[in-house]
XYZ file of C-alpha atoms in Angstrom:
730
model
C -31.247 11.862 33.854
C -33.679 9.085 32.977
C -33.247 6.757 30.013
C -35.943 8.693 28.150
C -34.118 12.007 28.765
C -30.791 10.558 27.601
C -32.524 9.186 24.507
C -34.091 12.583 23.701
C -30.756 14.379 24.240
C -28.924 11.948 21.950
C -31.609 12.192 19.264
C -31.477 16.016 19.279
C -27.656 15.994 19.275
C -27.317 13.698 16.257
C -30.121 15.380 14.287
C -28.341 18.731 14.766
C -25.124 17.240 13.389
C -26.331 14.823 10.666
C -23.062 14.391 8.760
C -20.528 14.072 11.572
C -19.133 11.008 13.316
C -18.685 11.360 17.077
C -16.645 9.312 19.518
C -18.021 8.421 22.961
C -15.646 10.971 24.472
C -17.038 13.779 22.275
C -20.661 12.763 22.951
C -20.175 12.604 26.723
C -18.523 16.025 26.727
C -21.190 17.659 24.517
C -24.100 16.266 26.590
C -22.326 16.777 29.949
C -22.594 13.101 30.872
C -20.020 13.208 33.660
C -20.795 10.135 35.749
C -19.973 6.531 34.902
C -23.626 5.303 35.168
C -24.806 8.047 32.775
C -22.066 7.168 30.289
C -22.994 3.469 30.408
C -26.681 4.346 29.986
C -25.854 6.509 26.926
C -23.857 3.655 25.360
C -26.809 1.262 25.869
C -29.226 3.771 24.308
C -26.930 4.307 21.300
C -26.718 0.532 20.779
C -30.516 0.384 20.684
C -30.638 3.360 18.288
C -28.151 1.604 16.006
C -30.247 -1.565 16.149
C -33.272 0.480 15.078
C -31.155 2.026 12.259
C -31.528 5.556 13.664
C -27.750 5.653 14.251
C -24.936 4.092 12.259
C -22.145 2.421 14.240
C -18.905 3.587 12.615
C -16.527 1.845 15.030
C -16.494 0.271 18.478
C -16.765 3.671 20.150
C -18.255 6.043 17.578
C -21.625 6.666 15.906
C -23.260 8.990 13.443
C -26.808 9.653 12.268
C -27.974 7.024 9.794
C -29.205 9.153 6.904
C -28.828 6.449 4.277
C -31.638 4.907 2.254
C -32.682 1.253 2.070
C -31.059 0.997 -1.384
C -27.313 1.658 -1.583
C -24.330 1.120 -3.853
C -20.921 -0.148 -2.840
C -18.415 -3.000 -3.073
C -19.085 -6.706 -2.578
C -16.579 -8.756 -0.570
C -16.778 -12.535 -1.037
C -15.503 -14.943 1.634
C -14.821 -18.653 1.177
C -16.684 -19.342 4.457
C -19.891 -17.802 3.061
C -19.712 -14.702 5.300
C -19.919 -12.273 2.389
C -20.302 -8.572 3.041
C -21.299 -5.296 1.429
C -19.061 -2.225 1.918
C -21.098 0.999 1.453
C -19.618 3.851 -0.574
C -20.102 6.200 2.376
C -17.538 4.304 4.432
C -20.017 2.685 6.827
C -19.421 -0.674 8.479
C -19.688 -3.875 6.387
C -23.151 -5.468 6.162
C -23.617 -9.253 5.990
C -24.809 -10.765 2.683
C -25.884 -14.408 2.776
C -24.875 -16.571 -0.191
C -28.522 -16.998 -1.218
C -28.781 -13.184 -1.491
C -25.488 -12.572 -3.326
C -26.634 -12.901 -6.979
C -23.261 -14.614 -7.624
C -21.406 -11.348 -7.089
C -17.633 -11.777 -7.026
C -15.093 -10.167 -4.728
C -14.623 -6.519 -5.708
C -17.790 -6.266 -7.816
C -19.649 -2.974 -7.648
C -23.203 -3.789 -6.564
C -26.536 -2.310 -5.570
C -28.157 -3.749 -2.455
C -31.391 -3.436 -0.552
C -31.219 -3.634 3.241
C -33.521 -6.331 4.552
C -36.003 -5.858 7.375
C -34.117 -6.819 10.511
C -35.336 -9.854 12.399
C -35.431 -9.794 16.180
C -31.973 -10.486 17.652
C -30.414 -10.905 14.194
C -27.606 -8.925 12.571
C -28.232 -6.443 9.800
C -28.414 -8.068 6.340
C -28.423 -6.857 2.747
C -29.561 -8.452 -0.520
C -27.740 -7.812 -3.802
C -30.337 -6.537 -6.300
C -28.016 -5.581 -9.163
C -24.419 -6.057 -10.204
C -23.437 -2.650 -11.547
C -19.916 -3.525 -12.680
C -17.949 -6.750 -12.512
C -14.451 -6.361 -11.041
C -13.362 -9.011 -13.542
C -14.893 -11.936 -15.398
C -11.911 -14.278 -15.178
C -11.210 -16.885 -12.505
C -8.078 -18.914 -11.756
C -8.281 -22.501 -10.577
C -7.434 -26.152 -11.180
C -8.979 -28.151 -14.029
C -10.736 -31.482 -13.617
C -11.435 -33.141 -16.967
C -14.012 -35.932 -17.125
C -15.616 -37.945 -19.953
C -18.153 -35.381 -21.129
C -17.362 -32.169 -19.287
C -14.554 -30.318 -17.583
C -14.721 -28.250 -14.398
C -12.665 -25.460 -12.823
C -12.133 -25.878 -9.089
C -11.256 -22.604 -7.364
C -8.804 -22.954 -4.445
C -10.593 -20.478 -2.173
C -14.100 -21.715 -3.069
C -15.053 -18.501 -4.840
C -18.203 -20.235 -6.101
C -20.572 -22.601 -4.307
C -20.342 -24.841 -7.392
C -17.503 -25.539 -9.840
C -17.446 -23.740 -13.193
C -18.561 -25.995 -16.054
C -16.361 -25.908 -19.170
C -17.348 -27.594 -22.444
C -14.546 -29.849 -23.734
C -14.397 -27.741 -26.907
C -13.343 -24.747 -24.766
C -10.471 -26.453 -22.880
C -7.576 -25.163 -25.022
C -5.655 -28.390 -24.382
C -5.967 -28.183 -20.591
C -5.700 -31.425 -18.607
C -6.675 -32.526 -15.106
C -4.678 -30.700 -12.383
C -3.516 -27.982 -14.785
C -3.889 -24.451 -13.452
C -5.897 -22.336 -15.875
C -7.414 -18.910 -16.381
C -11.106 -19.220 -17.237
C -13.485 -16.542 -18.486
C -17.088 -16.819 -17.357
C -19.324 -16.990 -20.442
C -22.672 -17.404 -18.675
C -23.685 -16.369 -15.186
C -26.566 -18.018 -13.296
C -30.049 -16.578 -13.790
C -33.628 -17.561 -13.018
C -33.480 -20.369 -15.599
C -29.913 -21.657 -15.126
C -28.194 -22.266 -11.800
C -24.747 -23.183 -13.164
C -21.760 -21.055 -14.175
C -20.230 -21.801 -17.587
C -16.808 -20.736 -18.798
C -14.055 -21.117 -21.363
C -10.315 -21.530 -20.861
C -8.365 -18.407 -21.838
C -4.930 -19.689 -20.875
C -3.464 -22.918 -19.517
C -0.780 -21.840 -17.034
C 0.729 -25.277 -16.391
C 1.126 -27.781 -13.575
C 0.439 -26.765 -9.995
C 3.595 -26.251 -7.917
C 5.738 -24.903 -10.754
C 7.099 -21.505 -9.672
C 6.209 -19.649 -12.900
C 2.747 -21.192 -12.932
C 2.069 -20.118 -9.336
C 3.318 -16.549 -9.853
C 1.237 -16.204 -13.037
C -1.767 -17.626 -11.171
C -1.442 -14.920 -8.492
C -1.349 -12.216 -11.157
C -4.292 -13.715 -13.070
C -6.281 -14.023 -9.831
C -6.154 -10.221 -9.462
C -6.748 -9.574 -13.147
C -3.136 -8.397 -13.567
C -1.277 -9.106 -16.822
C 1.585 -11.609 -16.824
C 2.693 -11.018 -20.421
C 2.867 -8.058 -22.799
C 0.575 -7.705 -25.838
C 2.593 -8.166 -29.037
C 1.432 -4.868 -30.579
C 2.739 -2.955 -27.531
C 6.111 -4.752 -27.667
C 6.316 -4.037 -31.419
C 5.575 -0.337 -30.862
C 8.278 -0.132 -28.195
C 10.824 -1.871 -30.413
C 10.329 0.810 -33.077
C 11.482 3.574 -30.691
C 15.164 4.264 -31.410
C 16.003 6.274 -28.307
C 18.149 8.593 -30.422
C 18.842 12.029 -28.922
C 18.477 14.598 -31.704
C 20.339 17.942 -32.117
C 17.013 19.634 -31.281
C 16.861 17.732 -27.983
C 20.363 18.921 -27.024
C 19.522 22.503 -27.992
C 16.276 22.625 -25.975
C 17.658 21.090 -22.770
C 20.018 22.004 -19.954
C 23.253 20.022 -20.254
C 24.384 18.099 -17.165
C 26.596 15.564 -18.921
C 29.805 16.910 -17.342
C 28.393 17.128 -13.792
C 28.977 14.262 -11.331
C 25.834 12.112 -11.489
C 24.989 8.700 -10.045
C 22.105 6.321 -9.467
C 21.571 4.439 -6.173
C 19.223 1.435 -6.321
C 18.744 -2.146 -5.053
C 21.532 -4.472 -6.244
C 19.152 -6.400 -8.549
C 17.419 -3.350 -10.099
C 17.266 -3.119 -13.890
C 15.329 0.142 -14.335
C 16.930 3.320 -13.008
C 14.368 6.114 -13.038
C 16.128 8.598 -10.759
C 19.673 9.981 -10.459
C 21.389 12.623 -8.325
C 23.989 15.142 -9.434
C 26.171 17.389 -7.254
C 28.497 20.321 -7.832
C 29.696 23.465 -6.027
C 28.451 26.693 -7.635
C 28.172 30.422 -6.934
C 24.731 31.574 -5.835
C 24.978 34.271 -8.477
C 26.943 32.940 -11.503
C 27.655 36.519 -12.651
C 29.261 37.453 -9.318
C 32.350 35.398 -8.385
C 32.242 36.778 -4.834
C 28.694 35.509 -4.166
C 28.303 32.685 -1.603
C 29.154 29.147 -2.675
C 26.194 26.758 -2.644
C 25.572 23.110 -3.422
C 23.673 22.426 -6.616
C 21.795 19.135 -6.262
C 20.038 17.832 -9.351
C 17.210 15.316 -8.941
C 17.063 13.825 -12.430
C 14.061 11.692 -13.423
C 13.736 9.539 -16.550
C 11.835 11.532 -19.184
C 9.287 8.803 -19.977
C 6.695 11.211 -21.396
C 9.181 12.211 -24.134
C 8.926 8.683 -25.537
C 5.424 7.626 -24.460
C 2.933 9.991 -26.057
C -0.574 10.356 -24.648
C -3.096 8.080 -26.359
C -0.476 5.856 -28.031
C -0.758 2.057 -27.857
C 2.042 2.003 -25.239
C 0.312 4.709 -23.208
C -3.043 2.887 -23.260
C -1.395 -0.264 -21.895
C 0.442 1.801 -19.248
C -2.862 3.400 -18.156
C -4.459 -0.035 -17.847
C -1.587 -1.342 -15.681
C -1.066 1.975 -13.812
C 1.873 0.524 -11.847
C 4.639 -2.041 -11.992
C 3.945 -5.094 -9.828
C 6.695 -6.450 -7.573
C 6.323 -10.113 -6.689
C 8.941 -11.909 -4.605
C 10.986 -13.186 -7.546
C 10.060 -10.877 -10.429
C 8.858 -7.490 -11.591
C 5.918 -7.137 -13.969
C 6.730 -3.737 -15.480
C 4.258 -1.024 -16.390
C 6.229 -0.277 -19.569
C 7.717 -2.703 -22.130
C 11.229 -3.882 -21.288
C 12.855 -1.913 -24.121
C 11.637 1.323 -22.545
C 11.903 0.612 -18.815
C 15.253 -1.210 -18.835
C 17.016 0.415 -21.781
C 15.793 3.609 -23.495
C 14.359 5.462 -20.454
C 16.552 3.872 -17.782
C 19.331 6.208 -16.541
C 22.101 3.666 -17.135
C 25.754 4.553 -16.417
C 27.965 5.994 -19.181
C 24.968 6.563 -21.468
C 23.514 9.938 -22.426
C 19.882 10.092 -21.309
C 16.969 12.525 -21.405
C 15.657 13.552 -17.986
C 13.147 15.873 -16.353
C 14.990 17.480 -13.456
C 14.415 19.502 -10.290
C 17.599 21.535 -9.687
C 18.129 22.821 -6.141
C 20.637 25.385 -4.854
C 21.172 24.841 -1.117
C 23.594 25.897 1.552
C 25.571 23.658 3.913
C 22.505 23.395 6.184
C 20.330 22.074 3.302
C 18.322 25.300 3.198
C 16.991 25.643 -0.372
C 17.840 29.123 -1.685
C 16.237 28.635 -5.086
C 15.239 25.838 -7.432
C 13.876 25.308 -10.911
C 12.439 22.605 -13.136
C 14.126 21.771 -16.431
C 14.288 19.194 -19.190
C 17.891 18.001 -19.242
C 20.467 15.686 -20.803
C 22.536 13.722 -18.285
C 25.240 11.060 -18.235
C 25.519 8.969 -15.082
C 29.103 8.397 -13.890
C 28.326 5.396 -11.751
C 25.568 2.959 -10.877
C 25.648 2.289 -7.103
C 23.788 -0.366 -5.130
C 22.494 0.698 -1.707
C 24.934 -1.700 -0.046
C 27.939 -0.074 -1.787
C 26.949 3.429 -0.678
C 26.244 2.220 2.860
C 29.691 0.602 2.973
C 31.366 3.869 1.849
C 29.450 5.895 4.453
C 30.328 3.484 7.266
C 34.003 3.205 6.297
C 34.233 6.990 6.500
C 32.578 7.181 9.907
C 29.162 8.321 8.671
C 26.484 6.394 10.555
C 22.776 6.702 11.354
C 22.035 9.854 13.312
C 21.336 13.531 12.955
C 22.558 15.825 10.218
C 25.921 16.649 11.732
C 28.638 17.902 9.377
C 30.431 15.163 7.456
C 33.789 14.207 9.004
C 36.874 15.828 7.505
C 38.704 13.561 5.048
C 41.940 11.936 6.184
C 45.356 12.677 4.641
C 44.487 10.434 1.687
C 40.939 11.814 1.365
C 37.752 9.794 1.867
C 37.767 6.025 1.266
C 35.821 4.822 -1.791
C 34.978 5.914 -5.334
C 33.102 9.268 -5.413
C 33.055 9.165 -1.591
C 33.350 12.996 -1.341
C 30.131 13.508 -3.284
C 28.226 10.689 -1.566
C 29.173 11.920 1.912
C 28.114 15.466 1.043
C 24.772 14.255 -0.350
C 24.268 12.141 2.780
C 24.999 15.133 5.036
C 22.461 17.308 3.180
C 19.874 14.491 3.208
C 20.188 14.061 6.972
C 19.542 17.765 7.503
C 16.471 17.603 5.243
C 15.245 14.601 7.234
C 15.860 16.333 10.566
C 13.880 19.385 9.401
C 11.030 17.184 8.140
C 10.574 15.477 11.491
C 10.858 18.800 13.318
C 7.989 19.972 11.103
C 5.730 17.107 12.242
C 6.380 14.177 9.879
C 5.494 10.771 11.343
C 8.493 8.487 11.860
C 7.807 4.907 10.769
C 10.972 2.933 9.919
C 9.271 -0.354 9.088
C 11.302 -3.415 8.154
C 10.465 -5.234 4.918
C 10.339 -8.993 4.459
C 12.715 -10.326 1.788
C 13.501 -13.733 0.322
C 16.608 -15.122 -1.318
C 15.521 -17.470 -4.126
C 17.471 -19.947 -6.255
C 17.354 -20.273 -10.067
C 14.116 -22.288 -9.875
C 12.496 -19.587 -7.723
C 12.599 -21.720 -4.549
C 13.156 -19.620 -1.414
C 16.400 -20.405 0.405
C 16.304 -17.655 3.051
C 13.684 -15.417 4.655
C 14.671 -12.224 6.504
C 13.780 -8.617 7.326
C 15.569 -5.735 5.618
C 15.770 -2.349 7.336
C 16.179 0.991 5.593
C 19.656 2.452 6.232
C 21.385 5.776 5.504
C 21.944 4.955 1.817
C 18.197 4.352 1.304
C 17.288 7.468 3.290
C 19.732 9.577 1.248
C 17.764 8.877 -1.938
C 14.403 9.090 -0.157
C 14.974 12.622 1.154
C 15.869 14.108 -2.225
C 12.912 12.367 -3.888
C 10.614 13.797 -1.190
C 12.107 17.256 -1.732
C 11.499 17.061 -5.495
C 7.948 15.722 -5.107
C 7.016 18.390 -2.578
C 8.592 21.252 -4.549
C 6.859 20.237 -7.780
C 3.479 20.013 -6.017
C 3.968 23.425 -4.375
C 4.889 25.013 -7.708
C 1.372 24.226 -9.013
C -0.818 24.052 -5.915
C 0.554 26.933 -3.853
C -0.984 30.027 -5.432
C -1.665 33.560 -4.259
C -4.945 34.330 -2.547
C -7.724 34.718 -5.112
C -5.891 32.704 -7.767
C -7.009 29.235 -8.845
C -4.500 26.373 -8.869
C -4.163 24.345 -12.052
C -5.098 20.669 -12.124
C -2.465 18.253 -10.789
C -2.636 14.697 -9.401
C -1.572 14.931 -5.731
C -0.518 12.157 -3.402
C -2.791 12.776 -0.422
C -2.876 11.282 3.070
C -5.670 12.148 5.501
C -5.348 12.551 9.277
C -5.614 9.379 11.388
C -9.022 8.036 12.401
C -9.666 9.626 15.861
C -11.370 6.482 17.201
C -8.472 4.272 16.084
C -6.029 6.701 17.689
C -7.986 6.432 20.927
C -7.835 2.626 20.645
C -4.068 2.915 20.177
C -3.769 5.160 23.228
C -5.661 2.776 25.496
C -3.625 -0.123 24.088
C -0.145 1.374 24.683
C -1.069 2.381 28.246
C -0.820 -1.335 29.094
C 2.886 -1.161 28.205
C 3.449 1.980 30.264
C 3.418 4.497 27.379
C 1.453 7.719 26.999
C 0.337 9.534 23.871
C -1.894 12.409 22.817
C -4.945 11.815 20.632
C -6.259 15.390 20.599
C -4.830 18.755 19.626
C -3.133 20.013 16.489
C -1.845 17.731 13.727
C 1.694 18.540 14.816
C 1.014 17.670 18.464
C -0.441 14.267 17.546
C 2.401 13.377 15.144
C 4.979 14.540 17.722
C 3.340 12.269 20.294
C 3.353 9.366 17.813
C 7.054 9.905 17.107
C 7.807 10.015 20.817
C 5.976 6.701 21.212
C 7.991 5.139 18.361
C 11.267 6.323 19.922
C 10.338 5.040 23.392
C 9.386 1.557 22.183
C 12.363 1.232 19.760
C 14.336 -1.918 20.503
C 11.746 -3.231 22.973
C 9.955 -6.543 22.455
C 6.671 -4.713 21.900
C 8.076 -2.393 19.168
C 6.778 -4.328 16.160
C 3.419 -4.815 17.834
C 2.935 -1.118 18.687
C 4.051 -0.048 15.202
C 1.509 -2.459 13.684
C -1.369 -1.099 15.804
C -0.245 2.495 15.094
C -0.214 1.829 11.346
C -3.795 0.556 11.562
C -4.809 3.997 12.857
C -3.318 5.641 9.754
C -5.381 6.340 6.650
C -4.247 4.954 3.286
C -2.455 7.382 0.972
C -4.033 7.765 -2.460
C -4.055 9.926 -5.605
C -6.475 12.814 -6.133
C -6.670 16.197 -7.854
C -8.360 17.490 -4.674
C -5.451 18.346 -2.408
C -5.726 17.885 1.368
C -1.983 17.570 2.019
C 0.013 14.569 3.229
C -0.361 13.965 6.966
C 2.383 11.345 7.345
C 5.010 13.518 5.663
C 3.650 16.776 7.141
C 3.574 18.366 3.665
C 0.782 20.730 2.602
C 1.500 19.848 -1.037
C 2.855 16.538 -2.277
C 2.781 14.619 -5.553
C 4.577 11.736 -7.281
C 7.092 12.988 -9.844
C 10.109 10.745 -9.348
C 9.169 7.283 -10.695
C 7.457 7.518 -14.109
C 8.970 4.189 -15.246
C 6.962 2.286 -12.634
C 4.014 4.591 -11.729
C 1.556 6.143 -14.170
C 0.636 9.146 -11.922
C 4.257 10.346 -12.253
C 3.922 10.282 -16.043
C 0.694 12.310 -15.766
C 2.488 14.844 -13.570
C 5.380 15.122 -16.066
C 2.971 15.825 -18.937
C 1.021 18.452 -17.025
C 4.163 20.213 -15.779
C 5.520 20.356 -19.338
C 2.186 21.702 -20.571
C 2.056 24.388 -17.874
C 5.706 25.384 -18.439
C 4.755 26.085 -22.053
C 1.834 28.282 -20.913
C -0.933 25.702 -21.341
C -4.345 25.984 -19.696
C -5.435 23.915 -16.709
C -6.314 20.320 -17.592
C -9.776 18.782 -17.111
C -10.163 18.040 -13.402
C -12.831 15.320 -13.731
C -10.784 13.370 -16.280
C -7.693 13.388 -14.087
C -9.686 12.511 -10.952
C -10.955 9.390 -12.763
C -7.370 8.471 -13.631
C -6.318 9.102 -10.006
C -9.030 6.768 -8.693
C -7.998 4.081 -11.185
C -4.315 4.401 -10.219
C -5.157 4.216 -6.496
C -7.210 1.055 -7.085
C -4.486 -0.579 -9.196
C -1.885 0.267 -6.553
C -3.984 -1.562 -3.950
C -4.467 -4.578 -6.240
C -0.715 -4.722 -6.946
C 0.000 -4.638 -3.193
C -2.461 -7.503 -2.624
C -0.759 -9.577 -5.331
C 2.642 -8.833 -3.787
C 1.349 -9.951 -0.367
C 0.018 -13.180 -1.883
C 3.394 -13.907 -3.495
C 5.039 -13.379 -0.088
C 2.506 -15.752 1.510
C 3.178 -18.364 -1.173
C 6.967 -18.184 -0.736
C 6.570 -18.237 3.030
C 4.550 -21.467 2.904
C 6.903 -22.950 0.308
C 9.904 -22.069 2.500
C 8.341 -23.813 5.516
C 6.938 -26.825 3.621
C 9.954 -29.047 4.444
C 9.942 -28.016 8.124
C 6.752 -29.786 9.272
C 7.090 -30.863 12.905
C 9.861 -28.361 13.717
C 9.405 -26.181 16.800
C 10.294 -22.475 16.945
C 10.233 -19.519 19.298
C 7.612 -17.057 18.026
C 5.388 -14.177 19.085
C 1.700 -13.476 18.569
C 1.402 -11.116 15.577
C -2.383 -11.085 15.150
C -5.556 -12.026 17.009
C -8.836 -12.908 15.295
C -12.046 -14.548 16.424
C -11.035 -17.675 14.478
C -7.447 -18.053 15.698
C -4.036 -16.653 16.591
C -1.433 -15.516 14.059
C 2.151 -16.144 15.138
C 5.404 -14.925 13.603
C 8.521 -17.073 13.980
C 11.338 -15.014 15.547
C 14.090 -16.745 13.556
C 12.803 -16.259 9.997
C 9.682 -14.027 10.337
C 7.350 -16.545 8.669
C 3.763 -16.169 9.855
C 1.168 -18.897 10.371
C -2.041 -19.411 12.290
C -3.092 -21.519 15.263
C -6.784 -22.258 14.542
C -9.239 -21.714 17.390
C -10.088 -25.441 17.363
C -6.555 -26.176 18.609
C -7.058 -24.000 21.709
C -9.080 -26.753 23.359
C -8.113 -26.143 27.002
C -10.880 -23.549 27.458
C -13.578 -21.546 25.674
C -11.991 -18.282 24.501
C -13.688 -14.920 23.963
C -12.265 -12.454 21.448
C -11.554 -9.001 22.954
C -11.186 -6.981 19.746
C -10.422 -3.670 21.453
C -7.524 -5.084 23.491
C -6.233 -7.483 20.801
C -6.495 -10.610 22.930
C -8.315 -13.895 23.531
C -9.449 -14.567 27.121
C -10.425 -17.994 28.466
C -13.782 -18.061 30.284
C -12.909 -20.696 32.908
C -9.218 -20.238 33.635
C -8.906 -16.603 32.421
C -5.758 -17.467 30.448
C -5.023 -14.649 28.019
C -3.381 -14.679 24.580
C -2.251 -11.088 23.915
C -0.802 -9.490 20.802
C 3.000 -9.552 21.175
C 3.141 -12.457 23.646
C 6.039 -14.918 23.268
C 4.913 -18.464 22.363
C 6.555 -21.702 21.290
C 4.976 -23.203 18.168
C 5.205 -26.362 16.096
C 4.732 -26.300 12.300
C 1.654 -28.476 11.677
C 0.734 -27.985 8.018
C 1.907 -26.063 4.937
C -0.783 -25.844 2.227
C 1.000 -24.273 -0.736
C -2.127 -24.258 -2.914
C -4.125 -22.223 -0.360
C -1.021 -20.309 0.817
C -1.783 -21.273 4.399
C 0.655 -22.125 7.172
C -0.818 -23.845 10.234
C 0.885 -23.983 13.624
C 0.033 -25.635 16.915
C 1.238 -24.612 20.356
C 4.276 -26.705 21.255
C 4.103 -28.586 24.544
C 5.826 -26.585 27.249
């Protein structure tokens, strides 16, 4: 085939399939391009077609027909180095926006752009023509007060120029104070400066509270509660009325406990356990385990449209920084009235399961209940009881028989039984195709002033998994009860937690990457076959030096979970129906689900789908923002922890490769910093994005993701949350 014939074949192929993205592999197969020269020719032609905007390059090895217009809407991403970009709504690749063409758009702003005519041998560019919606109009920075004016200096150079603040709008702020400033006037054709007013003076830079509040303010997250919301919460008595007792199932005399982190203050889920007959009216019927998953009945106290509810909608989630929680609900509700505290009668919304010894659910139902927790356990306490009684990580084998004196530990019988059932649920879930990611989480120990004293990874153990399995069971069962309807029937509206299948091109990148370590995996076939192959890969690399690296690359292939009323199932969990029901104290979608379930139990009609989809989108966005703030707090504490260790050398491994440098994670404490490209001065290095490495042109030395390196701590910039390393002399 000539170049012209390949070009015609590709044009016809993409025009016939205008809305699909195809990988190289799929294109070669469809067009019967079987030889290496033909494949290379096709790739060259597609690059030219993308340059001419006939095709859209979706990833390194996939394209689709470019059926977009010159004018598009999407999200603006601002970079301190001036390399701003536009992210189209249709999920296409980012497009460069020069500062002169940005219209002062801020990071996260929703904008309209016009694609510019492409110059010869230049990248594609866009010009912002309208700012549709500002992500926020507040900026956090450091004040500089002079004789006539004051200025706000932003640490990451959000603006090309400082924000001008009239002295009358300083609110008592002084030079070097951190402050939250609201922009009062944006630049236009007549004025090139940005003007603002101080909303809040946070305090002196370096103070722990000031820095944590600055992180929250940077993302537009609240760091204090409005007085009217606190006042409304304080008026709620929490009294359980005779009507409440009469309307609810009574679980006060059934063994019930909560299992949470040792420093938790809000307990939004509890488990109960008792032995019952399958048929209460027939004493000879089989004995089953009744497991109650009891969830704080937040919607009983927080009514839709109330001042507390409006604030909860705005926040959508609790935010977990390193040293504090910024709750979605006022403290009186989340830590006292709604919290399932021990030895206190509480209202709950409960999923009650009857299951046999093999954790097979025979029947279940949903009920509003009254409970009384016997004991508040920390994960560490439950783990200790399980280990002392010979119950360790593994499959769902029967719990060991108690010794002559019974099991060791308070309520050990019940905990061991719950653990045994949970392990069988977990085993069945993985057999059904769930993806197995047991990622470690970074934790800090901090002193009374918030200064980090220790940095370490925490791994999920049996006690954590015990709770997780029953929460998953409740969430799945609740979702199925609404979404799983008979053929011809229409499911009622419900917010689902959805998770799409992995990106095929990213899976292919993962496959080619793990081959270098001697592993194989499938990237085609059924969902179950792919997840089974992923799990096999995780098991094979467990405990090896490349484990963390492979897990990181595998996670990049996964889509992000989000909320939607349009159910597509949850790929990672291998559930056709899944929702969030179990944490209404800290997640607003769970409160929505509680309200809708109550409404439907009372015979109510299906709720407005469009309204709930809007709420789902808002909650998904707020979840992402909260995660970004949490990551920034981790970065800050990491830099603070290392700030007195300048000049120290450590064993580390390469945890990330970018065109501008190498990220390294210290093996001893898991702190991550970067070796800038300018410090790799022994050669000129090219960035091989597909293979996650830098390769020297002259000496061919390679820096590969996962490689062991020895580093020296060069700089710790707490203000910018940046940790710089250099390679230590070997």
